[in-house]
Amino acid sequence: MKKKKTVAGLLALGLLTSSPRTVGFAEGPKWTNVNAYEEQNGSLFNSENYDFVKFSQIGAKLNAIQKQSNRVKVEVRGKSADGHPLYVVTIADPTTQGKFGKIQSLRKQMFKNPGKAQDWIANNPDFKVPVMINGSIHGTEFVGSDALLQLIERFATQNDKETKSILESNILIFNVVQNPDGRVNATRFNGEGIDLNRDFITQSQPETKETVELIKEWNPMVFLDTHGYVSGYGPNLQGLIEPCTPPHNPNYEYDLYNKWAYKQAEAMEASIMADQGSYTGNKYKTMEGVYVPQRDDAAGWDDYPPIFTPMYAMYHGAYGHTLEAPTNDLDGVRWQYNAILGALKFATENKQGMITDQIEMFKRGINFDHPFHQDGFFPKAYILPVDEKDPTVTNKAVNHLINNDIDVVQATKAFTADGKTYPKGTYLVQMDQAKAGLANTMLWDGEDISNDTTAMYDISAWSLPELWGFEAVPTQSTVDVVATKVNQITGQGSVSGKGPFLIPNSSVKAVNLANTLLQQGVRVKRDAAGNFYTEAAANQISAAVKASGLQVASTDKVPADAVGLTKLKVAILKDGGMGKVQSHSGTKLALKRLGFDVTEVTPVEVAEKGLGGFDTFVYSGTESLISTNLSAANKEFGLQNAGQFDLFKANVNDFVSKGGKYIAVGAGSSRATKTLGLTDDVINSGGSNSNGIVMVDYSGTGLTAGYSQDDIGFVYRPAWYTGTDNDEVVATLENSDKFFVAGHWRNNSSAEGQAVMVKEKDKDVTLIGLEAGFRDHTDYLFRLLSNAIFEK
């Protein structure tokens, strides 16, 4: 019996846990861009601040706890954008610690034979489940990580009945500070200016990638994400705990999630209320509960886009919750502590039912059985053809799918599907797999939900094929194909022929290659279709082409209209954090990925120093950057007085008058452009929460080279232009009531057929109403930026 029990315990761990990577022992941070003395004591964006634990102290605290306990494993799981360590703490009872690596393979039963896994769970009630708790993804929301530190210490050192009960049933994974840069700098975003809690569909940042790896390794049964600060949504309801209001993303098996998540939210609320006497603030003393959107609201707090951390974790089977504390103080820390404790107690009491239903989600995917979805909602497969000359976009997509635990195969022979023949080398995503919901939410076209709800919190469309620019063909037919599983693509580019060489204007990688060659001193020309040419020798460009992944070949001759390019210095107006975000960060990221030499310049720097030495000035962000009526929280990021505004305007106009190129991206920057006197267009815009994929008619040359009529665009707070008689109009929204493809944009008819990209005729000023650079989200549109920069 004793031997049998030991084997059963190992099988439980094998089914429900996995082995973290081998990484270094946690040490204090090695400061890269800041030192401990430069850490902020609070944030201007918070109405209250307290003596929270500084990031520079956390490594030592974790090491001290680890030395006291045989339950704890502390790791550094990579670095943030600014080079700070990403701490992960795993806590389990001593009989469990150290066994993860030996039994990792057994966990695969959940994805290969979920029925067998469910049967085993029914017969072995002493198994343990992983629960993952994420600390302070928004740097100014300090209370989450502080609560995690208190919980880590408790579960590492205490032996009370409740602590022991939780550890007998759970393995606790603490992602202690998911955003170290934000905590150090007292900003919501990381060192690259990216809101990490908007990055989970694209995963552009190291912090996001680390969290995705953790989720994949553990497939936690419960995922808790700590935030702040929400209060007063309802009468005496303090703080927020999800689940959310409709509409829910239809790619979830939402019935399985909601069956447990709503009750778990109530358990967290009960845990908070049971400790009400320990709170000191008045709003806590009078609180009657917590705001649970699904119970207490009708719309607006959404789990629709898979960009948020808990919503992303739900595709891996987790019961995901966002926990929004009411205040930024020690009461807020206590609120988070109590909420998490309530979630752990609920998971302990209900683990058998919860894990059975988590595995049921994987079973539905494998069996292609989705009882709460209409027939045909999920295709049988997606077919991903590859462009032989420029495979980079499809290769990126395939690697992204694989990195998200989605199985991809590659045809070893040509095959036919729905009457069309596809060549050897075509990729397929067969949808009878455990994480079919995640595969589909990444690959589907999306839907127009404008009439389904009055408002949405963030983006409502994110189709990777449309916005990254690769083809994903859904089929309802069974595809008969000989194929092999793909683990990773490491495609190398190549050069063929003797030149001159053509680099097609086909992708971000193509533009980046052209810029790389320019920076290496190679002469490059560009034609009206946006294609690049070089007459350099093959061995001179070979290394850069190999790194690009492109297949570059000779062409007969360089077109007569091709214009020589030069290395360009691009300035982008820096938003240091207006309204808690860096509104220029997505465009900055796009310009860097295109290979441009990009420098951020603040509004004050433009006012005081001008734009000398730059070829292009990009304004992409809020119009408040040139306002002189700013709140105390925003003041440090903008112009300080009216005199500085006058200097800013004069310097920008002087830059343009001397041949400098000015590009405005989005509604806010377009309005600012009018304020600066650089356009007389009427700037129209949709609501601040309106966003989605639109159909656009592009002219197809020059500024819109590489794009065609009936092509794709993306809008976020949509902008369009009227009164454009003095402009060259190069792109318009499709003149049809079907121009809006997917997302949420109510009352959009006034934008039909209107201009969304124009260039002033008498000066080098371009207005782009589309979001050409958006959170690494719109790769396909990045080339609108390079076109505008290169176009003479």
Short mmCIF file of C-alpha atoms in Angstrom, two decimals, residues 44-363:
data_model
loop_
_atom_site.label_atom_id
_atom_site.label_comp_id
_atom_site.label_asym_id
_atom_site.label_seq_id
_atom_site.Cartn_x
_atom_site.Cartn_y
_atom_site.Cartn_z
CA LEU A 44 1.73 60.91 -9.41
CA PHE A 45 -0.97 58.80 -11.02
CA ASN A 46 -2.03 57.40 -7.65
CA SER A 47 -4.08 59.64 -5.38
CA GLU A 48 -2.43 57.95 -2.41
CA ASN A 49 0.93 56.32 -1.85
CA TYR A 50 2.45 54.26 0.94
CA ASP A 51 5.81 52.76 1.87
CA PHE A 52 5.63 49.82 -0.52
CA VAL A 53 8.45 47.29 -0.87
CA LYS A 54 11.02 48.64 -3.33
CA PHE A 55 12.05 46.35 -6.12
CA SER A 56 15.70 46.51 -5.10
CA GLN A 57 14.76 44.86 -1.78
CA ILE A 58 12.77 41.96 -3.19
CA GLY A 59 15.59 39.64 -4.26
CA ALA A 60 17.16 39.71 -0.79
CA LYS A 61 13.75 39.17 0.86
CA LEU A 62 13.06 36.11 -1.28
CA ASN A 63 16.50 34.63 -0.63
CA ALA A 64 16.06 35.13 3.11
CA ILE A 65 12.70 33.34 3.01
CA GLN A 66 14.14 30.49 0.97
CA LYS A 67 16.88 29.92 3.54
CA GLN A 68 14.22 29.48 6.24
CA SER A 69 12.09 26.93 4.40
CA ASN A 70 12.32 23.62 2.59
CA ARG A 71 9.06 24.36 0.77
CA VAL A 72 10.42 27.18 -1.38
CA LYS A 73 12.20 27.42 -4.72
CA VAL A 74 13.27 30.90 -5.87
CA GLU A 75 14.31 31.46 -9.46
CA VAL A 76 15.22 34.25 -11.84
CA ARG A 77 13.31 33.51 -15.03
CA GLY A 78 14.84 36.10 -17.34
CA LYS A 79 15.06 39.86 -17.44
CA SER A 80 12.71 42.75 -18.05
CA ALA A 81 13.07 45.21 -20.93
CA ASP A 82 15.34 47.33 -18.71
CA GLY A 83 17.33 44.34 -17.52
CA HIS A 84 15.78 43.72 -14.10
CA PRO A 85 15.37 40.12 -12.87
CA LEU A 86 12.03 38.38 -13.16
CA TYR A 87 11.51 36.46 -9.90
CA VAL A 88 9.43 33.30 -9.72
CA VAL A 89 8.76 31.51 -6.43
CA THR A 90 7.34 27.99 -6.30
CA ILE A 91 5.97 26.75 -2.98
CA ALA A 92 4.94 23.18 -2.28
CA ASP A 93 5.17 20.86 0.69
CA PRO A 94 8.60 19.23 1.12
CA THR A 95 7.45 15.87 -0.27
CA THR A 96 6.61 17.59 -3.55
CA GLN A 97 9.63 19.88 -3.98
CA GLY A 98 12.37 18.47 -6.17
CA LYS A 99 10.19 15.95 -8.01
CA PHE A 100 8.94 18.19 -10.80
CA GLY A 101 11.68 17.38 -13.29
CA LYS A 102 11.49 13.59 -12.91
CA ILE A 103 7.81 13.42 -13.73
CA GLN A 104 7.28 16.18 -16.29
CA SER A 105 6.39 13.78 -19.08
CA LEU A 106 3.45 12.28 -17.16
CA ARG A 107 1.60 15.59 -17.21
CA LYS A 108 1.19 15.22 -20.98
CA GLN A 109 -1.67 12.82 -20.31
CA MET A 110 -3.95 15.85 -20.03
CA PHE A 111 -3.29 16.67 -23.69
CA LYS A 112 -2.89 13.16 -25.14
CA ASN A 113 -5.42 11.12 -23.20
CA PRO A 114 -7.61 13.49 -21.16
CA GLY A 115 -10.20 10.81 -20.44
CA LYS A 116 -7.58 8.67 -18.75
CA ALA A 117 -6.40 11.70 -16.76
CA GLN A 118 -9.96 12.39 -15.57
CA ASP A 119 -10.42 8.76 -14.54
CA TRP A 120 -7.20 8.82 -12.57
CA ILE A 121 -8.24 12.00 -10.74
CA ALA A 122 -11.55 10.42 -9.78
CA ASN A 123 -9.68 7.57 -8.11
CA ASN A 124 -6.84 9.54 -6.48
CA PRO A 125 -8.14 12.44 -4.38
CA ASP A 126 -4.72 13.28 -2.89
CA PHE A 127 -3.35 14.91 -6.06
CA LYS A 128 -2.00 18.48 -6.14
CA VAL A 129 -2.92 21.22 -8.59
CA PRO A 130 -0.90 24.26 -9.70
CA VAL A 131 -2.21 27.74 -8.92
CA MET A 132 -0.41 30.73 -10.44
CA ILE A 133 -0.52 34.23 -8.95
CA ASN A 134 0.78 37.20 -10.89
CA GLY A 135 2.14 40.27 -9.11
CA SER A 136 1.73 43.87 -10.27
CA ILE A 137 1.81 43.71 -14.06
CA HIS A 138 1.11 47.47 -13.86
CA GLY A 139 4.02 49.08 -12.08
CA THR A 140 2.01 51.70 -10.18
CA GLU A 141 -0.31 49.09 -8.71
CA PHE A 142 2.11 48.27 -5.91
CA VAL A 143 -0.21 46.38 -3.58
CA GLY A 144 -0.29 43.16 -5.61
CA SER A 145 3.39 42.29 -5.26
CA ASP A 146 3.38 43.34 -1.60
CA ALA A 147 0.51 40.93 -0.93
CA LEU A 148 2.41 38.18 -2.77
CA LEU A 149 5.46 38.73 -0.56
CA GLN A 150 3.30 38.32 2.54
CA LEU A 151 1.70 35.16 1.14
CA ILE A 152 5.09 33.73 0.15
CA GLU A 153 6.35 34.23 3.69
CA ARG A 154 3.24 32.65 5.17
CA PHE A 155 3.24 29.56 2.98
CA ALA A 156 7.00 29.17 3.35
CA THR A 157 7.10 29.31 7.13
CA GLN A 158 3.71 28.86 8.82
CA ASN A 159 2.18 25.59 10.00
CA ASP A 160 -1.39 26.53 10.87
CA LYS A 161 -4.17 24.22 9.77
CA GLU A 162 -5.30 26.42 6.86
CA THR A 163 -1.78 26.82 5.46
CA LYS A 164 -1.11 23.08 5.67
CA SER A 165 -4.46 22.25 4.07
CA ILE A 166 -3.77 24.51 1.09
CA LEU A 167 -0.28 23.09 0.58
CA GLU A 168 -1.61 19.53 0.80
CA SER A 169 -3.69 20.21 -2.30
CA ASN A 170 -1.89 22.91 -4.28
CA ILE A 171 1.45 23.94 -5.74
CA LEU A 172 1.73 27.73 -5.63
CA ILE A 173 3.58 29.57 -8.39
CA PHE A 174 4.18 33.26 -7.67
CA ASN A 175 5.27 35.52 -10.56
CA VAL A 176 6.37 38.01 -7.94
CA VAL A 177 6.79 41.26 -9.92
CA GLN A 178 5.84 40.85 -13.55
CA ASN A 179 6.78 44.44 -14.35
CA PRO A 180 9.99 45.38 -12.49
CA ASP A 181 10.61 48.39 -14.78
CA GLY A 182 7.24 49.85 -13.89
CA ARG A 183 7.76 49.30 -10.17
CA VAL A 184 11.20 50.96 -10.25
CA ASN A 185 9.99 53.92 -12.31
CA ALA A 186 6.46 54.12 -10.81
CA THR A 187 4.91 53.73 -14.27
CA ARG A 188 2.12 51.50 -15.51
CA PHE A 189 4.19 50.27 -18.46
CA ASN A 190 7.57 48.59 -18.86
CA GLY A 191 10.86 50.09 -20.04
CA GLU A 192 9.76 49.95 -23.68
CA GLY A 193 6.57 51.86 -22.86
CA ILE A 194 4.35 48.82 -23.46
CA ASP A 195 1.37 48.02 -21.25
CA LEU A 196 2.14 44.35 -20.59
CA ASN A 197 -1.50 43.62 -19.84
CA ARG A 198 -2.27 44.37 -23.50
CA ASP A 199 0.54 42.23 -24.92
CA PHE A 200 -0.69 38.65 -24.64
CA ILE A 201 -1.90 38.11 -28.20
CA THR A 202 1.38 39.39 -29.70
CA GLN A 203 3.85 38.78 -26.84
CA SER A 204 6.32 41.44 -27.96
CA GLN A 205 8.01 41.95 -24.60
CA PRO A 206 10.36 39.75 -22.53
CA GLU A 207 8.12 40.00 -19.46
CA THR A 208 5.13 38.72 -21.42
CA LYS A 209 7.13 35.88 -22.95
CA GLU A 210 8.25 34.82 -19.47
CA THR A 211 4.67 34.66 -18.21
CA VAL A 212 3.56 32.68 -21.28
CA GLU A 213 6.33 30.17 -20.63
CA LEU A 214 5.21 29.78 -17.02
CA ILE A 215 1.59 29.27 -18.05
CA LYS A 216 2.56 26.66 -20.64
CA GLU A 217 4.81 24.78 -18.22
CA TRP A 218 2.25 24.58 -15.42
CA ASN A 219 -1.14 24.92 -17.12
CA PRO A 220 -2.37 26.28 -13.78
CA MET A 221 -5.85 25.36 -12.69
CA VAL A 222 -6.34 28.87 -11.29
CA PHE A 223 -4.68 32.09 -12.45
CA LEU A 224 -4.95 35.27 -10.35
CA ASP A 225 -3.71 38.64 -11.64
CA THR A 226 -3.32 41.43 -9.07
CA HIS A 227 -4.23 45.02 -9.96
CA GLY A 228 -5.55 48.29 -8.53
CA TYR A 229 -7.33 50.60 -7.98
CA VAL A 230 -11.10 50.25 -8.35
CA SER A 231 -13.68 51.51 -5.87
CA GLY A 232 -17.21 52.79 -5.81
CA TYR A 233 -18.58 50.91 -8.83
CA GLY A 234 -21.64 50.00 -6.84
CA PRO A 235 -23.08 51.02 -3.46
CA ASN A 236 -20.36 50.14 -0.95
CA LEU A 237 -18.78 47.59 -3.33
CA GLN A 238 -15.03 48.00 -2.99
CA GLY A 239 -12.57 46.52 -5.46
CA LEU A 240 -13.29 44.24 -8.39
CA ILE A 241 -13.10 40.50 -8.97
CA GLU A 242 -13.92 38.92 -12.32
CA PRO A 243 -15.67 37.04 -14.10
CA CYS A 244 -16.81 39.60 -16.63
CA THR A 245 -19.90 40.87 -18.39
CA PRO A 246 -20.88 39.67 -21.88
CA PRO A 247 -19.89 39.53 -24.63
CA HIS A 248 -17.44 36.75 -23.86
CA ASN A 249 -14.93 35.61 -26.42
CA PRO A 250 -16.71 32.83 -28.33
CA ASN A 251 -13.51 30.79 -28.57
CA TYR A 252 -13.71 29.86 -24.89
CA GLU A 253 -15.50 26.81 -23.54
CA TYR A 254 -17.16 29.39 -21.31
CA ASP A 255 -19.63 27.02 -19.68
CA LEU A 256 -16.77 25.09 -18.11
CA TYR A 257 -15.02 28.26 -16.95
CA ASN A 258 -18.05 30.02 -15.52
CA LYS A 259 -19.31 26.98 -13.66
CA TRP A 260 -16.46 27.48 -11.18
CA ALA A 261 -15.12 31.00 -11.72
CA TYR A 262 -18.24 32.80 -10.51
CA LYS A 263 -18.40 30.75 -7.31
CA GLN A 264 -14.69 31.33 -6.79
CA ALA A 265 -15.23 35.09 -7.10
CA GLU A 266 -17.90 34.89 -4.41
CA ALA A 267 -15.49 32.91 -2.22
CA MET A 268 -12.88 35.65 -2.60
CA GLU A 269 -15.49 38.26 -1.70
CA ALA A 270 -16.48 36.25 1.39
CA SER A 271 -12.83 36.01 2.46
CA ILE A 272 -12.44 39.79 2.22
CA MET A 273 -15.64 40.46 4.14
CA ALA A 274 -14.75 37.96 6.87
CA ASP A 275 -11.72 40.09 7.74
CA GLN A 276 -13.55 43.43 7.55
CA GLY A 277 -12.70 44.34 11.13
CA SER A 278 -8.98 44.41 10.32
CA TYR A 279 -9.21 47.22 7.76
CA THR A 280 -8.57 50.82 8.84
CA GLY A 281 -9.99 52.92 5.99
CA ASN A 282 -13.56 54.18 6.05
CA LYS A 283 -14.52 52.73 2.68
CA TYR A 284 -13.51 49.28 3.93
CA LYS A 285 -15.39 49.67 7.20
CA THR A 286 -18.62 50.39 5.32
CA MET A 287 -18.15 48.03 2.38
CA GLU A 288 -20.88 45.51 1.74
CA GLY A 289 -19.01 43.42 -0.79
CA VAL A 290 -16.92 43.48 -3.95
CA TYR A 291 -17.87 44.57 -7.45
CA VAL A 292 -18.21 41.42 -9.57
CA PRO A 293 -18.93 42.64 -13.13
CA GLN A 294 -20.91 39.58 -14.19
CA ARG A 295 -23.21 40.03 -11.19
CA ASP A 296 -23.21 43.80 -10.73
CA ASP A 297 -23.06 45.26 -14.26
CA ALA A 298 -24.40 44.74 -17.76
CA ALA A 299 -21.50 45.70 -20.03
CA GLY A 300 -18.07 47.23 -20.28
CA TRP A 301 -15.70 45.04 -18.27
CA ASP A 302 -14.77 42.49 -20.87
CA ASP A 303 -13.01 39.18 -21.24
CA TYR A 304 -13.46 39.38 -25.00
CA PRO A 305 -9.91 40.13 -26.23
CA PRO A 306 -7.15 37.63 -25.38
CA ILE A 307 -4.72 40.46 -24.66
CA PHE A 308 -5.17 40.48 -20.86
CA THR A 309 -3.16 38.05 -18.73
CA PRO A 310 -6.04 36.11 -17.07
CA MET A 311 -8.00 36.00 -20.34
CA TYR A 312 -4.99 34.54 -22.09
CA ALA A 313 -4.49 32.00 -19.27
CA MET A 314 -8.10 30.86 -19.74
CA TYR A 315 -7.13 29.41 -23.13
CA HIS A 316 -4.74 27.12 -21.27
CA GLY A 317 -7.60 25.88 -19.10
CA ALA A 318 -7.14 28.21 -16.14
CA TYR A 319 -9.94 29.77 -14.13
CA GLY A 320 -8.60 33.29 -14.63
CA HIS A 321 -9.46 36.32 -12.50
CA THR A 322 -8.37 39.94 -12.45
CA LEU A 323 -8.29 41.22 -8.86
CA GLU A 324 -8.53 45.03 -8.64
CA ALA A 325 -7.82 46.34 -5.12
CA PRO A 326 -9.71 49.47 -3.99
CA THR A 327 -6.80 51.55 -2.65
CA ASN A 328 -3.04 52.03 -2.88
CA ASP A 329 -2.20 51.50 0.78
CA LEU A 330 -1.83 48.75 3.36
CA ASP A 331 -5.59 48.17 3.30
CA GLY A 332 -5.21 47.47 -0.42
CA VAL A 333 -2.48 44.95 0.35
CA ARG A 334 -4.77 43.25 2.89
CA TRP A 335 -7.62 43.18 0.36
CA GLN A 336 -5.42 41.38 -2.17
CA TYR A 337 -4.09 39.00 0.49
CA ASN A 338 -7.59 38.06 1.60
CA ALA A 339 -8.90 37.71 -1.95
CA ILE A 340 -6.07 35.36 -2.93
CA LEU A 341 -6.51 33.35 0.26
CA GLY A 342 -10.21 32.96 -0.54
CA ALA A 343 -9.38 31.74 -4.03
CA LEU A 344 -6.90 29.20 -2.64
CA LYS A 345 -9.38 27.86 -0.10
CA PHE A 346 -12.03 27.49 -2.81
CA ALA A 347 -9.57 25.69 -5.10
CA THR A 348 -8.61 23.36 -2.26
CA GLU A 349 -12.22 22.49 -1.51
CA ASN A 350 -13.23 22.02 -5.16
CA LYS A 351 -10.07 20.85 -6.88
CA GLN A 352 -11.47 17.56 -8.11
CA GLY A 353 -14.40 19.13 -9.96
CA MET A 354 -12.39 22.10 -11.19
CA ILE A 355 -9.49 20.08 -12.60
CA THR A 356 -11.88 17.59 -14.16
CA ASP A 357 -13.58 20.41 -16.05
CA GLN A 358 -10.24 21.99 -16.97
CA ILE A 359 -9.23 18.70 -18.60
CA GLU A 360 -12.69 18.53 -20.19
CA MET A 361 -11.76 21.67 -22.15
CA PHE A 362 -8.74 19.85 -23.57
CA LYS A 363 -10.90 16.80 -24.28
#
